[in-house]
Coordinates of C-alpha atoms and ligand atoms in Angstrom, one line a residue:
X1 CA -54.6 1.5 -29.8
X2 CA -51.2 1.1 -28.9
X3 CA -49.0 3.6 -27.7
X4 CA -45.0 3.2 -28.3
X5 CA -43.3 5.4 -26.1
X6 CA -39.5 6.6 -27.3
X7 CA -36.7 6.8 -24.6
X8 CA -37.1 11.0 -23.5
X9 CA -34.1 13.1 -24.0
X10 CA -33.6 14.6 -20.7
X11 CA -30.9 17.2 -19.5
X12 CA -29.2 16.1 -15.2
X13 CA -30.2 19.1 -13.0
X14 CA -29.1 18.5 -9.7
X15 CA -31.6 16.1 -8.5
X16 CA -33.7 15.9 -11.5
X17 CA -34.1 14.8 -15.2
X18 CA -36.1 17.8 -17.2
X19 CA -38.0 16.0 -20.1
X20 CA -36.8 17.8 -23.6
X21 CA -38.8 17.9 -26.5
X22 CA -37.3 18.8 -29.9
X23 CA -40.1 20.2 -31.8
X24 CA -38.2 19.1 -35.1
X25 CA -37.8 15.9 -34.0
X26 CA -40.9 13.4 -35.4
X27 CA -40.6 11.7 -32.6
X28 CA -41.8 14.3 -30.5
X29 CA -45.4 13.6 -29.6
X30 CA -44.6 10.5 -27.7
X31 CA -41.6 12.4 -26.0
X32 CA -44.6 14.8 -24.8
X33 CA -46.7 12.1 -23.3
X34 CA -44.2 9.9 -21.8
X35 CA -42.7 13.6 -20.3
X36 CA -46.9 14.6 -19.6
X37 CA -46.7 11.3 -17.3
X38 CA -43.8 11.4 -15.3
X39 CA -43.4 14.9 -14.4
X40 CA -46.4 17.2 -16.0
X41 CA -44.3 19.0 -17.4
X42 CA -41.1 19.7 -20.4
X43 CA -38.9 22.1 -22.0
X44 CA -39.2 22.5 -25.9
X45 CA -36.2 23.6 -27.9
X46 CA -36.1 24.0 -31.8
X47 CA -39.8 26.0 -30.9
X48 CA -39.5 28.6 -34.0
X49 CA -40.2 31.5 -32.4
X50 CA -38.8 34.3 -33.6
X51 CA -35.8 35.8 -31.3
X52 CA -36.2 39.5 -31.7
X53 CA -40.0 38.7 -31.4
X54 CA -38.8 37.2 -27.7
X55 CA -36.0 40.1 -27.4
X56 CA -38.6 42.9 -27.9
X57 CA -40.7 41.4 -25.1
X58 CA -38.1 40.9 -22.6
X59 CA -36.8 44.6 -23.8
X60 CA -40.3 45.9 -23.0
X61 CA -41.4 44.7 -20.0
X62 CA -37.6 45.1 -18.3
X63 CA -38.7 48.9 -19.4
X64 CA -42.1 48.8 -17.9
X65 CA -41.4 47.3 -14.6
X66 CA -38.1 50.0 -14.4
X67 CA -41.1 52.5 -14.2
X68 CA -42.2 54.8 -10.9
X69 CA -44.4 53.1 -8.9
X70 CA -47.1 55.5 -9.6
X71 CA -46.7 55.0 -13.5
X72 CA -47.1 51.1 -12.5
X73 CA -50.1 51.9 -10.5
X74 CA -51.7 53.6 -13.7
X75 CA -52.1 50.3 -15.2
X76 CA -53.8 48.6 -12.2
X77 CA -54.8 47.1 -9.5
X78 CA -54.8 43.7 -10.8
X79 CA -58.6 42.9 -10.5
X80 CA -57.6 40.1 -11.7
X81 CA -56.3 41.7 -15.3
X82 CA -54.0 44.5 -15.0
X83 CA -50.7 45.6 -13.3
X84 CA -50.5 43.4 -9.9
X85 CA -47.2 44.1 -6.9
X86 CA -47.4 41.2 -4.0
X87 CA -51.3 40.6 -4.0
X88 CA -52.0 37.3 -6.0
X89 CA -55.8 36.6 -7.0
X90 CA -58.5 37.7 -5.0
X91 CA -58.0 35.7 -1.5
X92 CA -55.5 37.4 0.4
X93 CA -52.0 35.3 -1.5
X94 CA -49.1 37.7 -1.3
X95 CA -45.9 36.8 -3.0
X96 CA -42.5 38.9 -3.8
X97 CA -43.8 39.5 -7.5
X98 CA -45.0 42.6 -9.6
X99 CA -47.0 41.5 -12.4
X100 CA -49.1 42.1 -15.5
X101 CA -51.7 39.7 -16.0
X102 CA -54.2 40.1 -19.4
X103 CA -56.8 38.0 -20.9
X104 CA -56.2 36.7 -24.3
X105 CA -59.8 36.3 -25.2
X106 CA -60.4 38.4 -28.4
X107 CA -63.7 37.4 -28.4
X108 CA -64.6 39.9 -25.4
X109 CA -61.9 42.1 -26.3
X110 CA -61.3 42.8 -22.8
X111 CA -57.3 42.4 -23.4
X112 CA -57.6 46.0 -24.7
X113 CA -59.5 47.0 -22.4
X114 CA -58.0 47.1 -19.5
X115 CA -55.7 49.8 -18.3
X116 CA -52.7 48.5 -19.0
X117 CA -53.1 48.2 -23.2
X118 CA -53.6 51.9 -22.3
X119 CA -50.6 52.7 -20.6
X120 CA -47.9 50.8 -22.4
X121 CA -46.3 52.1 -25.7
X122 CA -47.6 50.9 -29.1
X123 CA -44.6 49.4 -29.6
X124 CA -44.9 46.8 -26.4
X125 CA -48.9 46.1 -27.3
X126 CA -48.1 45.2 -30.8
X127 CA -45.4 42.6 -29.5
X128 CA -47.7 41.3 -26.8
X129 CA -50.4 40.8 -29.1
X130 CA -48.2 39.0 -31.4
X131 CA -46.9 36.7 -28.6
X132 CA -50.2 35.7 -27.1
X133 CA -51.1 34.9 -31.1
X134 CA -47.3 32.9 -30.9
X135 CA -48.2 31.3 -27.4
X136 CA -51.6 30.0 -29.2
X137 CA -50.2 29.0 -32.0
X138 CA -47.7 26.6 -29.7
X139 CA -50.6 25.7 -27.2
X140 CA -52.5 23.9 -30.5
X141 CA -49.4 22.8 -31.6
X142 CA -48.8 20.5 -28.3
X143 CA -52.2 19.3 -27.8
X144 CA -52.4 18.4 -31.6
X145 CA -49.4 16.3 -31.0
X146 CA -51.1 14.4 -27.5
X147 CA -54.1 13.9 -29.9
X148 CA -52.2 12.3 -32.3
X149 CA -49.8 10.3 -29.9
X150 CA -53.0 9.3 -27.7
X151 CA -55.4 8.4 -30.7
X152 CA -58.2 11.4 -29.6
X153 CA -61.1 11.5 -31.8
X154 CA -61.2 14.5 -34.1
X155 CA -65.1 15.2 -31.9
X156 CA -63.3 15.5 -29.0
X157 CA -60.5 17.1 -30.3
X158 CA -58.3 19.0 -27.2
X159 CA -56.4 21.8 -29.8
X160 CA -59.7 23.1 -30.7
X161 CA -60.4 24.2 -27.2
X162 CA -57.4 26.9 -27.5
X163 CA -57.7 27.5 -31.3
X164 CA -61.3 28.7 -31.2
X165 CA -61.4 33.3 -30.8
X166 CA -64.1 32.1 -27.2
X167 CA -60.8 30.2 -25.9
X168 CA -60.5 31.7 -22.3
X169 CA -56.7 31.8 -22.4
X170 CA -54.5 34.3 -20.3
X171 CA -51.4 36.1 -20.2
X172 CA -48.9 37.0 -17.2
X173 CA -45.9 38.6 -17.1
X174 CA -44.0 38.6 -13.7
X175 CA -40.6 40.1 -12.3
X176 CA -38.9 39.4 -9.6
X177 CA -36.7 42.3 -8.6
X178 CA -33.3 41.3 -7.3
X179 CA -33.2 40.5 -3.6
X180 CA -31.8 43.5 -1.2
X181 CA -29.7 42.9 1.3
X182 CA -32.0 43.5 4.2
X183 CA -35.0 40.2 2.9
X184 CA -34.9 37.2 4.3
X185 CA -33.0 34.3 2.6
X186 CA -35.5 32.6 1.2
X187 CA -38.5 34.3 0.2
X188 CA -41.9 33.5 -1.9
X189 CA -42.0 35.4 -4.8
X190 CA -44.8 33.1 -6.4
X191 CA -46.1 30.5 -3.8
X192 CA -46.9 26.6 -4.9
X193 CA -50.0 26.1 -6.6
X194 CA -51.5 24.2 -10.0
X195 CA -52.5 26.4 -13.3
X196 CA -56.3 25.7 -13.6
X197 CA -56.1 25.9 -17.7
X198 CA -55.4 23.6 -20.3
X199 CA -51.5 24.1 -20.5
X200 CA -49.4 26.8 -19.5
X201 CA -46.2 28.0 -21.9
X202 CA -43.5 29.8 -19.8
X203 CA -40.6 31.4 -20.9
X204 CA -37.7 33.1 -19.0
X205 CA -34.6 35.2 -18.5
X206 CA -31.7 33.5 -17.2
X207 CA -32.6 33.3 -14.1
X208 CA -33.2 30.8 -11.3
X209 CA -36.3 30.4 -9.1
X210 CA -38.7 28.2 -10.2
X211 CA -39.2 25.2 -8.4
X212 CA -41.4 21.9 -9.4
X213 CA -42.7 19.6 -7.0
X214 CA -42.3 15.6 -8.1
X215 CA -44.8 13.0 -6.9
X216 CA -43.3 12.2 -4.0
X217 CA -43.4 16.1 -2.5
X218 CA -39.6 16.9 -3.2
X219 CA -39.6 20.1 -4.7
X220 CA -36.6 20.6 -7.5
X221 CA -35.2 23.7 -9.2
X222 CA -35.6 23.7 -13.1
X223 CA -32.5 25.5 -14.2
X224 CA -33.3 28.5 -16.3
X225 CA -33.2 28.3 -20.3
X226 CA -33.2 31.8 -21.6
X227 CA -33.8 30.4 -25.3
X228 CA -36.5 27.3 -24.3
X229 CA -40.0 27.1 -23.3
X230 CA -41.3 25.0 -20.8
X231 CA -45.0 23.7 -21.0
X232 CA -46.8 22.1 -17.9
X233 CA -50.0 20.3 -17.6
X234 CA -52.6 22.8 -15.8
X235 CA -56.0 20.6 -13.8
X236 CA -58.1 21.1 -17.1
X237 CA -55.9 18.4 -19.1
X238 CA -55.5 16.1 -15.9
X239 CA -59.5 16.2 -15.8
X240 CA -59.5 15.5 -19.8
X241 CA -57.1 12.5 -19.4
X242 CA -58.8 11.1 -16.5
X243 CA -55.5 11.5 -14.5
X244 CA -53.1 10.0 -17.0
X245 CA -51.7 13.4 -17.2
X246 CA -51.0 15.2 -13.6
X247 CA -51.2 18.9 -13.6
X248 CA -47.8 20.0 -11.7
X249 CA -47.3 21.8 -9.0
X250 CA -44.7 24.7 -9.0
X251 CA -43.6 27.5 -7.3
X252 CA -40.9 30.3 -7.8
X253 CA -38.6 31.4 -5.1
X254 CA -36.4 34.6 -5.0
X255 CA -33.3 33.8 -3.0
X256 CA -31.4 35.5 -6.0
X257 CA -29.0 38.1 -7.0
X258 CA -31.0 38.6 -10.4
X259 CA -34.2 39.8 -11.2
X260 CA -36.2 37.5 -13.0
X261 CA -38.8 38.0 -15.5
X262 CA -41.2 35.3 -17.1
X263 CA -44.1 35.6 -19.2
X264 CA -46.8 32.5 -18.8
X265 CA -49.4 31.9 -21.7
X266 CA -52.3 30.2 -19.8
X267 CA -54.7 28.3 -22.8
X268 CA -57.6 27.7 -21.2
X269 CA -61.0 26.2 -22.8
X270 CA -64.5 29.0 -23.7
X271 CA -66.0 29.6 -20.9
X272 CA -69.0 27.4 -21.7
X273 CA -66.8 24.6 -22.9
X274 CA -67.9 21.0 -20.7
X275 CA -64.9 19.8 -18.6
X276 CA -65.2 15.8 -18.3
X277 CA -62.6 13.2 -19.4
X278 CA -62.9 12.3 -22.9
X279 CA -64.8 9.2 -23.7
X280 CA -62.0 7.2 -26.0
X281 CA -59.6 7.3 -22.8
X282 CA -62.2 6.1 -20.5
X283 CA -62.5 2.5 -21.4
X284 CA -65.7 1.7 -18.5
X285 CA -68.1 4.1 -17.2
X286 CA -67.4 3.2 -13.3
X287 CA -63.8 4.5 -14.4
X288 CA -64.4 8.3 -14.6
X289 CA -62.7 10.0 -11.7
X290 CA -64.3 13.3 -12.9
X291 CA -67.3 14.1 -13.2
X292 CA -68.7 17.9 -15.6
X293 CA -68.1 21.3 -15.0
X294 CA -68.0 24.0 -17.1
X295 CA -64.7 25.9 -17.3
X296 CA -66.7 28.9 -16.4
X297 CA -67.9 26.6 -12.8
X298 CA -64.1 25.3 -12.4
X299 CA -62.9 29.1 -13.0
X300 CA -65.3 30.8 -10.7
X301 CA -64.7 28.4 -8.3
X302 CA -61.0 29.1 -8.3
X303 CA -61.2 32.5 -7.8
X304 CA -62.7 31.6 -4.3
X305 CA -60.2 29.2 -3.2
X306 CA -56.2 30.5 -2.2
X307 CA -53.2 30.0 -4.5
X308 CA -52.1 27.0 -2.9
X309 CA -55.3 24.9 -2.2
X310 CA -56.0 21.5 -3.7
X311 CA -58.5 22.8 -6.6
X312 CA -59.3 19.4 -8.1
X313 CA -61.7 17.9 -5.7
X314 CA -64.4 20.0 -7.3
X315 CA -64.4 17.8 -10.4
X316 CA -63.5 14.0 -8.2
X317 CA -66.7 12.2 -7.9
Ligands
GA4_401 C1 -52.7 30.4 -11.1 C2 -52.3 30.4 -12.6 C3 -52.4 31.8 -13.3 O1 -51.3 32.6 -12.9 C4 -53.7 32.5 -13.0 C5 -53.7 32.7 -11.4 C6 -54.9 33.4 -10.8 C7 -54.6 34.9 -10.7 O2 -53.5 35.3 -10.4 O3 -55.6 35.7 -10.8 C8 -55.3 32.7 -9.5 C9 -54.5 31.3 -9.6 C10 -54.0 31.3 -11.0 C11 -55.4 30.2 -9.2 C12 -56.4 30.4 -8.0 C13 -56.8 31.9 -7.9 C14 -56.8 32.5 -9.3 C15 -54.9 33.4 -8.2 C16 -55.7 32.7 -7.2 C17 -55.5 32.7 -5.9 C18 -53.9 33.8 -13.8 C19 -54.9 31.6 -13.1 O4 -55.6 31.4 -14.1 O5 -55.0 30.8 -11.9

């Protein structure tokens, strides 16, 4: 099969191209693998998600994080799931962040489970649940359009891993409160890592802080786009494309004078789902550089490791 690539439509940052995908252009699912590539990751504009849908969100969670500290604390610790400040996963990370972090798997149900459905207003759950259903919707939607532009097999078919109700996707929402005079110049509010999933959708306020690191180990700001998304490659599609696709590294920093909100849909495979690059872009056996997991090994696994450790080698052979 032969792949024609279209010249990307990329907006200068300072050092930087950004890879941007019109979702209403047809053109689009090559954009997203030549962009997939190069840099692992994009921005997508003409996304059709509703504004006040994106408004109430923001509007929401600017309300919850403006809470007491001992509201906050109602809804966690984060254990993972729940309301998180500075500790990050379960190995010690700290960062300069306050979080919500839920799982999206209806399936288990465990999204309303966990403390935090019960401490938020109606108001907030209902939009949350409609975004993560939004955020799915737009996971499928990309990896329907690398099937297409990369000729996958409807049996091996990448979308289905997110569109199924066992997909083990998640959701985060973090803030970055504005910098006192007092901190440090520079500080960590998320430190560098990879996401493990699938593909991650993130959306912000208008403002800066998040950094992504380019194949030769210069980290570069990505300016903030208050009405865009941007989607990165997380390890799971690197494994599924034997490499062809990288999974990037990022990083946010808060040297700012602006708090900074983003909310990160994580679409990630059912637990039990096999983790191997897909036969029809594997043209010789001796060319796997992955060998199986389940996404239920590759997640456990990363729950041992720290934020910033090199996660992949579990699946190199
Ligand atoms: C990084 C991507 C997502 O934010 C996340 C993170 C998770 C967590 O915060 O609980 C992890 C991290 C993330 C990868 C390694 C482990 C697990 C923190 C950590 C140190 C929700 C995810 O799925 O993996």
């Amino acid at each position: 099969m032969v792949v024609v690539l279209q010249p990307v439509p990329k907006c200068k940052t300072s050092s930087v191209l950004i890879p941007v995908v019109d979702f209403a252009d047809p053109t689009s699912k090559t954009q997203i693998v030549k962009a997939y590539e190069e840099l692992g990751f994009f921005k997508v504009v003409n996304h059709g998600v509703r504004p006040d849908l994106l408004t109430k969100m923001e509007e929401e969670a600017t309300k919850f994080f403006a809470l007491s500290q001992s509201l906050k604390d109602k809804a966690g610790p984060a254990d993972p799931f729940g309301y998180g400040s500075k500790r990050i996963g379960l190995k010690g990370d700290v960062g300069c962040v306050e979080y919500i972090l839920l799982n999206a798997n209806n399936h288990l149900s465990s999204t309303k489970s966990t403390a935090v459905f019960r401490q938020i207003p109606a108001i907030f759950r209902e939009a949350v649940e409609e975004y993560m259903e939004e955020m799915k919707g737009m996971s499928s939607k990309v990896l329907e359009m690398v099937e297409e532009a990369l000729g996958i097999e409807p049996k091996e078919k990448l979308s289905r891993l997110v569109k199924v109700k066992e997909s083990d996707s998640c959701f985060r929402m973090n803030y970055y409160k504005e910098k006192e005079e007092t901190q440090a110049k520079e500080e960590i509010g998320f430190g560098e890592h990879t996401d493990p999933q699938l593909i991650s959708v993130l959306k912000s306020n208008d403002t800066e802080g998040l950094q992504i690191c380019l194949k030769d180990g210069t980290w570069v700001p990505v300016p903030p786009d208050h009405s865009s998304f941007f989607v990165f490659v997380g390890d799971t599609l690197q494994v599924m494309t034997n490499g062809r696709f990288k999974s990037v590294k990022h990083r946010v920093l808060k040297n700012i004078k602006r708090s900074r909100l983003s909310m990160i849909y994580f679409a990630g495979p059912p637990l039990a789902e096999k983790i191997a690059p897909l036969a029809c872009l594997v043209p010789k056996q001796e060319d796997y550089l992955y060998k199986e997991l389940t996404w239920s090994q590759y997640k456990s696994y990363g729950y041992k490791t720290k934020l910033g450790d090199y996660r992949l080698g579990l699946f190199e052979k």
